[in-house]
Structures are given as C-alpha cells and as structure tokens.
Amino acid sequence: MEAKKYLKNYAQKADSVLDEFFAEKKKEAQAISPIAAGMIDRYRQFMVGGKKLRGAEIKLGYELCGKRAGKEVIKASTSIEIIHSFLLMHDDFMDQDDLRRGQPTSHKQYEKGHTPHFGLSMAVDTGDLGMFLAYEMLIGTHIPPKQKTAAWKILNETIIEVAYGQALDLHYESRKKVIEEDVLRVHTHKTATYTVTAPLQMGAVLGGASKQKLQALEKFGRPVGIAFQLRDDELGMFSDEKTLGKPADSDLKEGKNTLLFVKALELGDKKQKKFIKYAHGNSNLTVKEVEKVRHIIIDTGALACSQKLGRKLVEKGKKFVPQITKDSRHQETLYSLADFIIERES
Amino acid sequence: MEAKKYLKNYAQKADSVLDEFFAEKKKEAQAISPIAAGMIDRYRQFMVGGKKLRGAEIKLGYELCGKRAGKEVIKASTSIEIIHSFLLMHDDFMDQDDLRRGQPTSHKQYEKGHTPHFGLSMAVDTGDLGMFLAYEMLIGTHIPPKQKTAAWKILNETIIEVAYGQALDLHYESRKKVIEEDVLRVHTHKTATYTVTAPLQMGAVLGGASKQKLQALEKFGRPVGIAFQLRDDELGMFSDEKTLGKPADSDLKEGKNTLLFVKALELGDKKQKKFIKYAHGNSNLTVKEVEKVRHIIIDTGALACSQKLGRKLVEKGKKFVPQITKDSRHQETLYSLADFIIERES
C-alpha cells in the first residue's frame, strides 16, 4: 500500500483507541482532582495532528509477521505515539520553543496566569505523566505477557538511546565547531532507532517475528531513520510556518546542528561562511537575513548534499526489504514508506 | 526484624546490584559517547546515601509471601530506587533547590561551565533517562513475564498518581489559602501510595500474593504512607542541614504546603498568624526569623497536631498487619517499619 494511505488509515484507528483510553484516564484523574483531569485533556489535545508514523510502523511490523492487526495491537501501537508527545513536551522546554503543531507549546500553555517557572514545571510534570500513560496503554492490552514484555524492552531501550541522543544534542549546541559525524551521531541515537527500527521491531515482536526478521528490520531502519531526520532538518529550514506548525526559522535561530549548516560552513566561500556563523544561533535575525541563509544553503550545495545523502540512505535501507518479507504487498508498503520519509512535505 | 536493621541489610544488597547494573549501562553508554557515560556516573552518584526504604519494602513484600528474596528480586526491587532519583531530580528542578543529600542538585551540577537553562535541560533529560533505566533494571530480571508485568503495572500506575500529586502540589503553592484537606490530598497522591503501598504490593505480586493480601497491604500502606510525609515535613522544619542534606529552612522559604503551616495559621493568635503569613514562601528570611517560625509552630500546637495525626495514622495502619501475614516475624518487621516511619530522624 502507498505509505500516505497507510498512515491515513492508521491515524483514524489510532485516534479512536486514543480517545477511548484518554476518556477512561480522565475519569480516573477526575476522581483525584480537576487539575489532574485538566492534564489529561491537555495531553490528548497536544497529540492532535501528528503524522503518527511510529504507531503505524508498529502496526506494519506486526503485519509483516503475516497477521492482521486487531484492536489490541492498535492499542499497543499507540503507546509510542503517547511517548512521542512526552518527548516533544520536554524537547520544547529544552529548546525554549513557543509553538508546536500550530498551538502554544505545553510550557507556554501552562504559564498563562502563572510564572514561567510554573509553566516549565507543569510541562515537565505533564511530560512525565505522559510517559507513564504510554506504558499504561501498553500494559492494558490483551497481549500475552511474553510478547508484551518483549515490546516493552525494545521501547524502553530505545528511549534510553533517545535520552543519550538528546544529551549529545544539548552538548553539541554549545560547542564551537560541530562536524558531519557529530550531526549524524545525534541523528542516529536521538531519531533513527526511535523513528523507524524500534517501532517496526516492536510490532514484529508482538507478532512473534524471528531473529532474522528483527535484524533485517534494523538494517532497513537505521539508514532510513537517519534520512528521516535529514528531511526533518530540510523542512525545518525550507518549509513554512503553517505546514511546520512552528516558525520556519527556529532551527536556525536556536542554533540547531544540522547537516545543512555544517555543509554550508564547509562548502561556502569566506563571505558565506561568515554570514552563516553570524546567523546560526542568532535569535534576532530579520526575515531578510533568514532568507539569505536559505540562499546560502542552496547556493553552496549544502541542501543538495543533505538530499543526496538522504536518498542514498533510503536506497541503502531498501536493499534489505527482501530480507524482511517475501510478501510483495508488504514489500511495496516498505518501499513506499522509505520514499515517503525523504519526500514528505511535513 | 527491627526496621532500621532491615533497611541497613537491604541497602548493602541493593548497592551491590546497582553497582553491577550501572557498570554495565556505563559500558553501553560509553559506546555512544563519553557524554552518555558521564550521565550514568552522575545518576549513580546521585543515588548514594538514600534510605532505600521503598526498595526494602519490595523485598519485604516478596518475603511476606513466604519466600526468600534472591538476587533477581533484589534487582527488581532496586527499580523503584532508580525511579526515586528520577523523581527527585525533576522535583529539585521544580522546587529550584540547590542541595540534595549534601550534594549540589542535578541541575546545579550540570550548569557548571554552561547556562542555567542547560543545567535544567540536562537535569530533566537525565531524569528521563533514569526513569527508563529503572524499567531496564526490572525488564532485565529473570522473573516470569506474568509476575514481572504485574509489578510493572503497579509501579507504572503509582508514578502516574505521583505525577498528579506533583501537579496538585505545584498548583496549591500558588494558592492563597490551603486547607488541611488539600495538604493531605497531595500527601496521599504524591507520597503515600508510592512510598508504602506500591512497593509492598510490587514485592507481593512478584511473590504471587493473593488479592486479599494486596488489599490488606493497601489498608496498611495508605495511612502509614501519609504519616511518612507528615514526618518528612516535620524533619524539613526541625532537623538540621547536615542530617537533611539540604537547608533546614527550604520548605519554609519555598512556601511548601505542610500541615505545620496550615495548623499554625489555624491555631495561632493574630500576631503569630501574621508572622507565618509573612514568612511562608519568603526566601529572604533571616536565621532568627526562621527560628521564630519554629517557635510559633511549637507554641501554637501545630507540631503536636502533626505528630498526633502521624501516630494515629500509623496505629490505624498497624491494625491491618494481622490481615497481611500470620507469620510473627514478618508482623514484627511491619510494626517496626510503621513506627520507624514516624520516629525516624532522617
């Protein structure tokens, strides 16, 4: 199936089980306090509008074992979507972002009528809550404990890797010189496993996959996962606020380390390099200056470099598809998914 | 066995499995980056010096099923101790505390040579890491998936309750008037379940306990758990910095809502009330003023009120001990544990 269609179908099913789950959690929270119930509402609201790529991959990973994903698997698959919102909430606080998916970020919402520190505290606490809600969803599924524990193990190890990746990202941001290797190291640990390999493997262990299949999924997922982040960085620089749901210059102004900046600094002439250095991490840039950075990224060939590497990585991953499954329909979905990851516009 | 002795014995065993676990995790982290390995070191260091009450209760809960706790159960029991450090790290950030267990708090450690926001970000990220490390410990134990999943469920639901309790605490801190009921609501959700009921129940489900035993543990744990926090608040006001590992006036200066302040405001004369209102949440108090608040809390009978309620709750809990176990040695340990919780000096 075409990836876009697959994601759309999945999102509908996922939203339905998520609504049910959050309604139940809200009842429990209400019994404690309206404050607790409010957290549940905000969390659910925060989840609206994502691509739900990772959840869909859990479903796909399960189907790769030749099984039809019923409601319990859909429920289990949404655990990673719930976790994803927790990661975004904490990320937004660390990046000091104001907008996410077109809404004020969690800490910005909570600070209304309170202090900024209260906003940050509540965003972190709500994120913490969400992480455990994610596991609550997984725990509550009617899946045999052995498979459930196996999926739990993968998800848990993955988030540990994400936490390391996040720390690297935070540290590198305050470094003077960051090289391609550093950028790809962050992409690998913060994004790649978590975005492609882990969800596919989670679905696969729920479906009782063989070791060989799990290994093949990793060989597919690792390069494709890095390509996902390269595309994210391209969109973060060249898309528009409406599509992104946040300012299209925030990566630049926050001084995010992306391949685009590393390559522009490597390939640019003296003047271009100087301007990139001036602009990267400068929160006071004018619209014109941001536009100038875009031009430099294009003119130096930095954008082409990123796109070329993304395509190369996706093609590398695709080679392993025949090792994952012999079923031509599933192969088609995996190929389409890999392409979607670097061709998507949001 | 006397509770103090039980805790001391346990702490030794726990430290040994924790050292082993963190050494292994450090190896994995080192393969990613020295930054990741550094996080593991700091996390382990942060854990040094706690009472390890909750971990010990997991062991005790298991033994209440008439079984001897071997290494795998000890390993599983330390998961709550790992989680505890995550909660403290995030708590310290929310409370803006500088000291914990005699060391700089996590965000204070990380901000050295960086910005305060970097310190906060790394403390939150390290806390996030710790939470998943806790589950990693539990996942890695050789315990049948069914029992493991049951323990996971209890721990997970408990931390959800803690997150709600934390949110109530944060909200009440900015309220003008807080009553006894509010204080006890926070204590119930933020502390009581997590500190007594849940660990005992976790151990019990690992040991295959009956529903009746689990219910009896809750009846014991709920009042005793609230009493734990009352004692914590008393120590937070009347102990010294060396014993507490943090300033003995921080609850007062941060405007923590404790029964001591609620009762002093309720029972004090006009002058006393005025002074408490002036002092509570005032970070610029002199040593003399802090001392004056202590006198008011004693003179108004607020301290006696808290101690009396603590004793009453502990006695209430103890009544259920015979429902938990018929074994007189275990009964003795539970009685001693309940007494320890309100008699402890740290």
XYZ file of C-alpha atoms in Angstrom:
692
model
C 0.000 0.000 0.000
C 1.097 3.563 -0.591
C 2.636 4.922 2.612
C 0.490 8.055 2.739
C -2.678 5.988 2.519
C -1.359 3.515 5.077
C -0.650 6.346 7.524
C -4.040 7.923 6.987
C -5.854 4.639 7.598
C -3.797 4.021 10.691
C -4.293 7.509 12.140
C -8.052 7.028 12.124
C -7.863 3.760 14.027
C -5.281 5.135 16.417
C -7.335 8.225 17.204
C -10.308 6.099 18.051
C -8.448 3.934 20.610
C -6.667 7.007 21.967
C -9.968 8.798 22.533
C -11.287 5.788 24.395
C -8.144 5.472 26.504
C -7.922 9.138 27.416
C -11.622 9.270 28.294
C -11.044 6.447 30.757
C -7.900 8.074 32.183
C -9.771 11.338 32.549
C -12.378 9.652 34.711
C -9.656 8.290 36.990
C -7.937 11.677 37.102
C -11.202 13.461 37.849
C -11.571 11.325 40.959
C -8.298 12.867 42.197
C -8.804 16.487 41.149
C -9.943 18.686 38.260
C -6.280 19.704 37.968
C -5.364 16.097 37.174
C -8.239 15.808 34.697
C -7.057 19.007 33.015
C -3.647 17.453 32.443
C -5.257 14.550 30.610
C -7.224 16.926 28.389
C -4.147 18.943 27.531
C -2.149 15.833 26.801
C -4.737 14.470 24.417
C -5.043 17.877 22.770
C -1.266 18.038 22.350
C -1.350 14.742 20.435
C -3.732 16.015 17.768
C -2.302 16.497 14.320
C 0.843 14.380 14.226
C 1.662 12.018 11.357
C 1.567 9.007 13.692
C 4.346 7.466 11.654
C 5.794 5.430 14.523
C 2.496 3.950 15.616
C 1.743 2.998 12.028
C 5.110 1.261 11.835
C 4.263 -0.853 14.872
C 1.119 -1.974 13.094
C 3.111 -2.648 9.934
C 5.779 -4.558 11.861
C 3.049 -6.801 13.230
C 1.528 -7.351 9.801
C 4.949 -8.290 8.453
C 4.537 -11.451 10.509
C 1.601 -12.381 8.309
C -1.044 -11.405 10.847
C -3.934 -8.984 10.804
C -3.590 -6.215 13.388
C -6.676 -6.176 15.599
C -7.715 -3.650 18.210
C -5.247 -4.843 20.862
C -2.299 -4.367 18.511
C -3.595 -0.926 17.523
C -3.821 -0.078 21.218
C -0.271 -1.270 21.823
C 0.927 0.667 18.785
C -0.369 3.965 20.137
C 1.943 3.678 23.158
C 4.784 5.081 21.052
C 2.574 7.949 19.930
C 1.835 8.802 23.561
C 5.558 8.598 24.344
C 6.255 10.835 21.375
C 4.243 13.675 22.881
C 6.142 13.343 26.149
C 9.424 13.653 24.246
C 8.147 16.695 22.352
C 6.979 18.405 25.561
C 10.376 18.004 27.190
C 12.092 18.906 23.915
C 10.075 22.105 23.569
C 11.077 23.117 27.070
C 14.756 22.408 26.354
C 14.626 24.244 23.010
C 12.555 27.053 24.553
C 10.095 26.790 21.688
C 6.799 28.663 21.796
C 4.840 26.823 19.121
C 4.251 23.167 18.269
C 1.779 21.805 15.760
C 0.326 25.303 15.480
C -0.504 25.500 19.203
C 1.434 27.120 22.048
C 3.902 24.571 23.469
C 2.971 22.896 26.735
C 5.040 25.158 28.998
C 3.661 28.220 27.222
C 0.116 26.999 27.829
C 0.725 26.322 31.495
C 2.447 29.616 32.233
C -0.716 31.590 31.425
C -1.775 33.254 34.687
C 1.277 31.809 36.432
C 5.056 32.272 36.380
C 7.245 30.957 33.535
C 8.829 28.563 36.032
C 5.403 27.184 36.878
C 4.850 26.667 33.144
C 8.114 24.781 32.793
C 7.421 22.689 35.881
C 3.959 21.706 34.724
C 5.230 20.889 31.212
C 7.906 18.619 32.633
C 5.436 17.008 35.028
C 2.848 16.528 32.285
C 5.553 15.010 30.091
C 6.475 12.643 32.907
C 2.824 11.724 33.243
C 2.584 11.045 29.517
C 5.484 8.683 29.533
C 3.778 6.521 32.100
C 0.443 6.841 30.330
C 2.181 5.383 27.286
C 3.195 2.324 29.234
C -0.253 2.214 30.811
C -1.687 1.823 27.337
C 0.731 -0.996 26.547
C 0.180 -2.732 29.892
C -3.594 -2.643 29.452
C -3.622 -4.510 26.138
C -4.740 -8.111 25.967
C -1.463 -9.407 24.602
C 0.356 -12.367 26.191
C 2.896 -11.158 28.813
C 5.854 -12.621 26.922
C 5.255 -10.624 23.736
C 4.190 -7.567 25.700
C 7.407 -7.663 27.712
C 9.446 -8.047 24.529
C 7.825 -4.934 23.029
C 8.308 -3.083 26.307
C 12.009 -3.972 26.269
C 12.509 -2.564 22.783
C 10.610 0.634 23.507
C 12.388 1.136 26.802
C 15.883 0.619 25.387
C 15.023 2.969 22.570
C 14.008 5.819 24.835
C 17.241 5.361 26.765
C 19.043 5.870 23.470
C 16.899 8.934 22.751
C 17.842 10.412 26.140
C 21.526 9.959 25.284
C 20.953 11.473 21.845
C 19.202 14.429 23.433
C 22.147 14.984 25.776
C 24.580 14.918 22.851
C 22.393 17.406 21.024
C 22.343 19.738 24.042
C 26.097 19.485 24.475
C 26.940 19.989 20.811
C 24.756 23.099 20.670
C 27.175 24.848 22.978
C 30.227 23.675 21.009
C 32.048 25.999 18.675
C 32.688 23.518 15.895
C 30.422 20.617 15.018
C 31.266 18.241 12.187
C 29.132 15.974 9.986
C 29.981 12.978 12.140
C 28.568 14.696 15.238
C 25.344 15.597 13.461
C 24.870 12.058 12.226
C 25.682 10.683 15.685
C 22.862 12.728 17.190
C 20.521 11.754 14.348
C 21.342 8.089 14.848
C 20.731 7.999 18.583
C 18.070 10.650 19.021
C 15.977 9.831 15.975
C 16.887 6.873 13.778
C 16.291 3.924 16.095
C 13.270 5.530 17.685
C 11.619 6.591 14.440
C 11.995 3.530 12.246
C 13.802 0.486 13.632
C 12.218 0.353 17.079
C 8.567 0.718 16.090
C 8.894 -1.847 13.294
C 10.646 -4.232 15.675
C 8.068 -3.654 18.399
C 5.304 -4.650 16.031
C 7.366 -7.596 14.858
C 7.935 -8.997 18.357
C 4.242 -8.600 19.104
C 3.683 -10.752 16.033
C 6.321 -13.285 17.098
C 8.969 -12.448 14.476
C 12.189 -14.406 14.054
C 15.600 -13.003 14.972
C 16.455 -12.782 11.282
C 13.448 -10.578 10.606
C 14.341 -8.327 13.535
C 17.900 -7.973 12.257
C 16.722 -7.202 8.745
C 14.389 -4.544 10.167
C 17.351 -2.921 11.864
C 19.354 -2.911 8.656
C 16.409 -1.248 6.937
C 15.564 1.111 9.785
C 18.935 2.553 10.651
C 19.734 4.343 7.378
C 16.094 5.212 6.702
C 15.807 6.644 10.226
C 18.789 8.935 9.709
C 17.294 10.014 6.375
C 14.089 10.902 8.258
C 15.962 13.429 10.390
C 17.824 14.866 7.399
C 14.460 15.505 5.787
C 13.161 16.983 9.034
C 16.055 19.414 9.060
C 15.438 20.359 5.420
C 11.778 21.035 6.156
C 12.751 22.928 9.301
C 14.674 25.351 7.112
C 12.658 25.467 3.895
C 9.037 24.800 4.777
C 6.596 27.421 6.016
C 5.165 28.051 9.482
C 1.699 26.821 8.550
C 2.950 23.440 7.347
C 5.510 23.056 10.120
C 3.223 24.206 12.922
C 6.140 26.280 14.246
C 8.289 29.128 12.893
C 10.284 28.029 9.846
C 13.370 29.761 11.205
C 13.501 28.206 14.673
C 16.204 25.630 13.852
C 18.375 28.462 12.578
C 17.693 30.876 15.408
C 18.113 28.189 18.071
C 21.431 27.149 16.554
C 20.354 23.536 15.899
C 23.151 21.453 14.489
C 22.007 20.156 11.129
C 23.876 18.879 8.133
C 22.707 21.963 6.233
C 24.710 24.309 8.444
C 27.721 22.010 8.694
C 27.862 21.676 4.921
C 27.260 25.379 4.255
C 30.205 26.157 6.544
C 32.302 23.558 4.783
C 31.423 24.454 1.209
C 30.777 28.203 1.389
C 33.195 30.933 0.385
C 34.620 33.276 3.012
C 31.662 35.671 2.914
C 29.061 32.936 3.021
C 30.777 31.214 5.923
C 30.946 34.471 7.825
C 27.239 35.061 7.367
C 26.279 31.548 8.426
C 28.382 31.932 11.557
C 26.681 35.244 12.295
C 23.188 33.847 11.710
C 23.375 30.395 13.319
C 22.000 30.618 16.859
C 21.109 34.291 16.468
C 17.573 34.828 17.703
C 17.369 38.406 16.414
C 17.587 37.706 12.687
C 15.385 39.637 10.291
C 13.187 37.901 7.737
C 15.600 39.056 5.059
C 18.576 37.587 6.862
C 16.808 34.248 7.271
C 16.097 34.312 3.544
C 19.761 34.997 2.881
C 20.747 31.931 4.919
C 18.365 29.843 2.815
C 20.020 31.093 -0.323
C 23.476 30.297 1.012
C 22.361 26.783 1.941
C 21.138 26.298 -1.618
C 23.984 28.101 -3.378
C 26.754 26.285 -1.538
C 25.197 22.945 -2.403
C 24.539 22.173 1.271
C 20.893 21.390 0.601
C 21.789 19.150 -2.330
C 24.322 17.351 -0.114
C 21.675 16.645 2.517
C 19.146 15.489 -0.068
C 21.700 13.294 -1.795
C 22.726 11.662 1.460
C 19.065 11.152 2.389
C 18.367 9.419 -0.918
C 21.495 7.291 -0.584
C 20.499 6.177 2.909
C 16.959 5.349 1.836
C 18.219 3.279 -1.086
C 20.618 1.513 1.270
C 17.761 0.614 3.576
C 15.510 -0.538 0.783
C 18.032 -3.212 -0.209
C 17.119 -5.113 2.924
C 13.378 -5.199 2.270
C 13.513 -8.645 0.589
C 15.170 -9.978 3.765
C 12.295 -8.636 5.838
C 9.418 -10.132 3.891
C 8.698 -12.151 0.770
C 5.149 -10.796 0.561
C 5.079 -8.354 -2.365
C 2.303 -6.184 -0.872
C 4.302 -5.677 2.306
C 7.451 -5.042 0.291
C 5.597 -2.372 -1.617
C 4.486 -0.673 1.606
C 8.037 -0.703 2.980
C 9.475 0.765 -0.232
C 6.807 3.428 -0.270
C 7.409 4.186 3.403
C 11.139 4.662 2.821
C 10.464 7.016 -0.088
C 7.815 8.893 1.861
C 10.315 9.555 4.629
C 12.504 11.725 2.382
C 9.812 13.005 0.041
C 7.281 14.198 2.614
C 6.390 17.859 2.842
C 5.574 17.824 6.560
C 13.285 -7.758 62.424
C 13.828 -4.196 63.563
C 13.155 -1.863 60.622
C 16.447 0.009 60.882
C 18.396 -3.214 60.706
C 16.219 -4.498 57.866
C 16.898 -1.325 55.857
C 20.617 -1.464 56.511
C 20.841 -5.085 55.381
C 18.824 -4.305 52.313
C 20.834 -1.217 51.341
C 24.013 -3.278 51.176
C 22.481 -5.833 48.845
C 20.836 -3.147 46.746
C 24.049 -1.181 46.343
C 25.829 -4.240 45.095
C 23.300 -4.997 42.330
C 23.073 -1.294 41.482
C 26.839 -1.068 41.069
C 26.777 -4.054 38.756
C 23.883 -2.663 36.723
C 25.313 0.826 36.346
C 28.724 -0.545 35.373
C 27.051 -2.455 32.558
C 24.991 0.540 31.479
C 28.098 2.697 31.527
C 29.772 0.362 29.055
C 26.795 0.673 26.700
C 26.735 4.448 27.129
C 30.476 4.711 26.538
C 29.971 3.100 23.136
C 27.739 6.058 22.250
C 29.732 8.912 23.773
C 31.634 9.962 26.906
C 28.761 12.414 27.476
C 26.346 9.494 27.780
C 28.729 7.639 30.090
C 29.005 10.749 32.240
C 25.238 10.778 32.705
C 25.371 7.240 34.053
C 28.104 8.187 36.517
C 26.178 11.197 37.748
C 22.997 9.211 38.098
C 24.669 6.525 40.186
C 26.356 9.185 42.290
C 23.024 10.917 42.847
C 21.596 7.683 44.280
C 24.209 7.394 47.015
C 23.008 7.973 50.540
C 19.255 7.444 50.425
C 17.379 5.297 52.956
C 16.265 2.892 50.214
C 13.016 2.434 52.107
C 10.935 1.657 49.026
C 13.298 -0.933 47.623
C 13.432 -2.613 51.005
C 9.644 -2.715 51.062
C 9.586 -4.536 47.732
C 11.868 -7.166 49.227
C 9.673 -7.330 52.323
C 6.508 -7.598 50.222
C 8.043 -10.590 48.464
C 9.050 -12.227 51.726
C 5.521 -11.758 53.032
C 4.579 -14.467 50.522
C 6.752 -16.875 52.486
C 9.635 -16.795 50.019
C 13.294 -15.924 50.319
C 14.274 -12.934 48.171
C 17.140 -13.941 45.890
C 19.254 -11.766 43.622
C 16.589 -11.383 40.916
C 14.084 -10.000 43.412
C 16.710 -7.648 44.834
C 17.405 -6.473 41.293
C 13.706 -5.907 40.645
C 13.375 -4.088 43.962
C 16.021 -1.517 43.063
C 13.916 -0.346 40.108
C 11.905 1.837 42.488
C 15.106 3.276 43.927
C 16.258 4.216 40.437
C 12.847 5.761 39.754
C 13.093 7.644 43.038
C 16.196 9.504 41.882
C 14.442 10.494 38.670
C 11.561 11.931 40.699
C 13.968 13.820 42.970
C 15.867 15.274 40.002
C 12.700 16.630 38.439
C 11.435 17.716 41.875
C 14.630 19.648 42.602
C 14.278 21.471 39.328
C 10.632 22.328 40.044
C 11.439 23.426 43.620
C 14.567 25.247 42.423
C 16.582 23.537 45.135
C 20.368 23.801 45.191
C 21.232 20.932 47.511
C 20.160 17.291 47.819
C 21.719 14.657 50.038
C 24.528 17.108 50.756
C 25.478 17.445 47.076
C 24.522 20.123 44.539
C 21.256 19.126 42.854
C 21.451 17.704 39.356
C 20.641 20.937 37.501
C 23.165 22.800 39.652
C 25.842 20.254 38.767
C 25.119 20.434 35.066
C 25.035 24.218 34.859
C 28.717 24.498 35.823
C 30.509 25.964 32.814
C 27.186 26.248 30.963
C 23.984 28.297 31.207
C 21.342 27.690 33.912
C 18.955 26.573 31.158
C 21.466 23.986 30.005
C 21.622 22.763 33.608
C 17.849 22.459 33.788
C 17.666 20.727 30.414
C 20.311 18.183 31.312
C 18.705 17.527 34.709
C 15.353 16.864 33.067
C 16.948 14.697 30.392
C 18.988 12.759 32.952
C 15.832 12.274 34.999
C 14.058 10.971 31.895
C 16.954 8.617 31.305
C 16.743 7.381 34.892
C 13.110 6.550 34.619
C 13.792 4.240 31.723
C 16.874 2.827 33.417
C 14.581 1.864 36.277
C 12.396 -0.150 33.939
C 15.506 -1.516 32.257
C 16.511 -2.977 35.594
C 13.080 -4.545 36.039
C 12.927 -5.853 32.468
C 16.344 -7.470 32.791
C 15.453 -9.620 35.813
C 14.893 -13.346 35.413
C 11.336 -13.260 36.693
C 8.477 -14.856 34.748
C 6.798 -12.305 32.405
C 3.449 -12.609 34.168
C 4.749 -11.546 37.590
C 7.089 -9.003 36.046
C 4.225 -7.426 34.144
C 2.118 -7.315 37.309
C 4.880 -5.473 39.196
C 5.355 -3.144 36.232
C 1.640 -2.331 36.266
C 1.671 -1.362 39.933
C 4.801 0.766 39.608
C 3.531 2.447 36.485
C 0.109 3.312 37.928
C 1.819 4.626 41.020
C 4.046 7.048 39.152
C 1.003 8.319 37.278
C -0.515 9.090 40.682
C 2.732 10.777 41.759
C 2.636 12.986 38.645
C -0.910 14.065 39.536
C 0.164 14.671 43.142
C 3.068 16.766 41.944
C 0.747 18.865 39.799
C -1.583 19.459 42.756
C 1.412 20.463 44.851
C 2.575 22.941 42.200
C -0.906 24.413 41.853
C -1.552 24.700 45.584
C 1.744 26.511 46.090
C 0.396 29.430 44.139
C -2.922 29.426 46.010
C -3.637 31.953 48.718
C -5.382 29.632 51.122
C -4.644 25.956 51.509
C -6.518 23.793 53.999
C -5.661 20.547 55.786
C -7.638 18.561 53.250
C -5.519 19.928 50.379
C -2.288 19.074 52.175
C -3.444 15.539 52.863
C -4.641 15.154 49.271
C -1.169 15.964 47.984
C 0.418 13.676 50.581
C -1.896 10.842 49.594
C -1.255 11.024 45.864
C 2.302 12.288 45.722
C 3.718 10.213 48.551
C 1.550 7.670 50.329
C 0.892 5.121 47.593
C 4.354 5.461 46.152
C 6.184 5.223 49.458
C 4.445 2.353 51.199
C 1.542 0.635 49.444
C 3.025 0.298 45.969
C 6.451 -1.114 46.887
C 4.931 -3.622 49.294
C 2.402 -4.645 46.654
C 5.067 -4.870 43.965
C 7.027 -7.301 46.076
C 3.865 -9.171 46.871
C 2.851 -9.677 43.238
C 6.377 -10.831 42.420
C 5.831 -13.411 45.155
C 2.414 -14.371 43.806
C 0.293 -12.862 46.602
C -3.482 -13.254 46.844
C -5.912 -10.397 46.253
C -6.692 -10.341 49.965
C -3.055 -9.801 50.845
C -2.776 -6.993 48.305
C -5.864 -5.312 49.711
C -4.588 -5.638 53.271
C -1.291 -4.083 52.167
C -3.185 -1.118 50.820
C -5.098 -0.683 54.067
C -1.786 -0.734 55.898
C 0.100 1.402 53.397
C -2.270 4.280 52.856
C -2.340 5.739 56.383
C 1.294 4.827 57.058
C 2.309 6.491 53.780
C 0.587 9.750 54.712
C 2.282 9.573 58.111
C 5.617 9.254 56.262
C 5.106 12.607 54.588
C 3.944 14.280 57.809
C 7.205 13.139 59.397
C 9.122 14.354 56.355
C 7.572 17.781 56.772
C 8.415 17.835 60.494
C 12.033 16.951 59.729
C 12.077 19.515 56.934
C 11.312 22.189 59.523
C 13.067 20.962 62.645
C 16.074 18.925 61.563
C 19.457 20.378 60.653
C 21.142 20.818 57.281
C 23.691 18.082 57.903
C 21.055 15.450 58.647
C 18.679 16.615 55.906
C 21.348 17.047 53.238
C 19.664 20.335 52.314
C 18.909 23.605 54.136
C 16.536 23.078 57.056
C 14.539 26.141 56.064
C 13.883 25.307 52.423
C 10.311 24.062 52.934
C 9.530 27.340 54.686
C 11.280 29.609 52.208
C 9.831 27.788 49.192
C 6.340 28.063 50.648
C 5.735 24.300 50.740
C 2.262 23.453 51.919
C 2.607 21.333 55.022
C 0.255 20.576 57.867
C 2.578 22.534 60.158
C 1.872 25.808 58.378
C -1.818 25.104 57.882
C -2.216 24.323 61.583
C -0.096 27.262 62.753
C -2.329 29.561 60.698
C -5.414 27.893 62.123
C -4.356 27.805 65.770
C -2.145 30.885 66.094
C -3.171 34.221 67.579
C -3.339 37.293 65.360
C 0.359 38.131 65.741
C 1.512 34.580 65.134
C -0.691 34.211 62.061
C 0.649 37.462 60.663
C 4.217 36.323 61.097
C 3.604 32.923 59.496
C 1.979 34.628 56.523
C 4.968 36.936 56.225
C 7.487 34.106 56.488
C 5.900 31.342 54.394
C 7.336 31.453 50.872
C 9.711 34.284 51.785
C 13.171 33.407 50.518
C 14.869 36.309 52.296
C 14.233 35.249 55.900
C 16.961 35.685 58.480
C 18.126 32.802 60.677
C 16.362 34.477 63.581
C 13.098 34.720 61.674
C 13.270 31.047 60.728
C 13.815 30.265 64.392
C 10.779 32.355 65.274
C 8.631 30.359 62.843
C 9.802 27.152 64.523
C 8.744 28.537 67.892
C 5.328 29.517 66.556
C 4.844 26.039 65.086
C 5.619 24.567 68.504
C 3.774 27.142 70.607
C 0.550 27.014 68.610
C 0.478 23.223 68.912
C 0.858 22.795 65.144
C 3.784 20.420 65.578
C 1.901 18.403 68.192
C -1.075 18.214 65.817
C 1.083 16.810 63.028
C 2.782 14.316 65.334
C -0.531 13.223 66.804
C -2.049 12.682 63.386
C 1.066 10.784 62.269
C 0.821 8.481 65.275
C -2.901 7.973 64.732
C -2.379 7.051 61.086
C 0.413 4.638 61.920
C -1.719 2.925 64.548
C -4.563 2.736 62.043
C -2.301 1.020 59.545
C -0.867 -1.383 62.072
C -4.339 -2.799 62.744
C -4.226 -4.442 59.321
C -0.932 -6.221 59.861
C -2.604 -9.470 61.026
C -4.578 -9.484 57.742
C -1.331 -9.252 55.797
C 0.548 -12.099 57.413
C 0.194 -14.656 60.194
C 3.973 -15.038 60.485
C 5.006 -13.300 63.714
C 8.477 -12.385 62.460
C 7.021 -10.596 59.465
C 4.391 -8.954 61.640
C 7.168 -7.655 63.860
C 9.011 -6.169 60.866
C 5.858 -4.453 59.625
C 5.090 -2.982 63.071
C 8.652 -1.797 63.402
C 8.562 -0.325 59.892
C 5.393 1.631 60.660
C 6.917 3.018 63.858
C 10.182 3.813 62.108
C 8.322 5.883 59.544
C 7.220 8.449 62.152
C 10.114 8.087 64.575
C 12.999 8.412 62.109
C 15.388 11.336 62.376
C 16.239 11.459 58.667
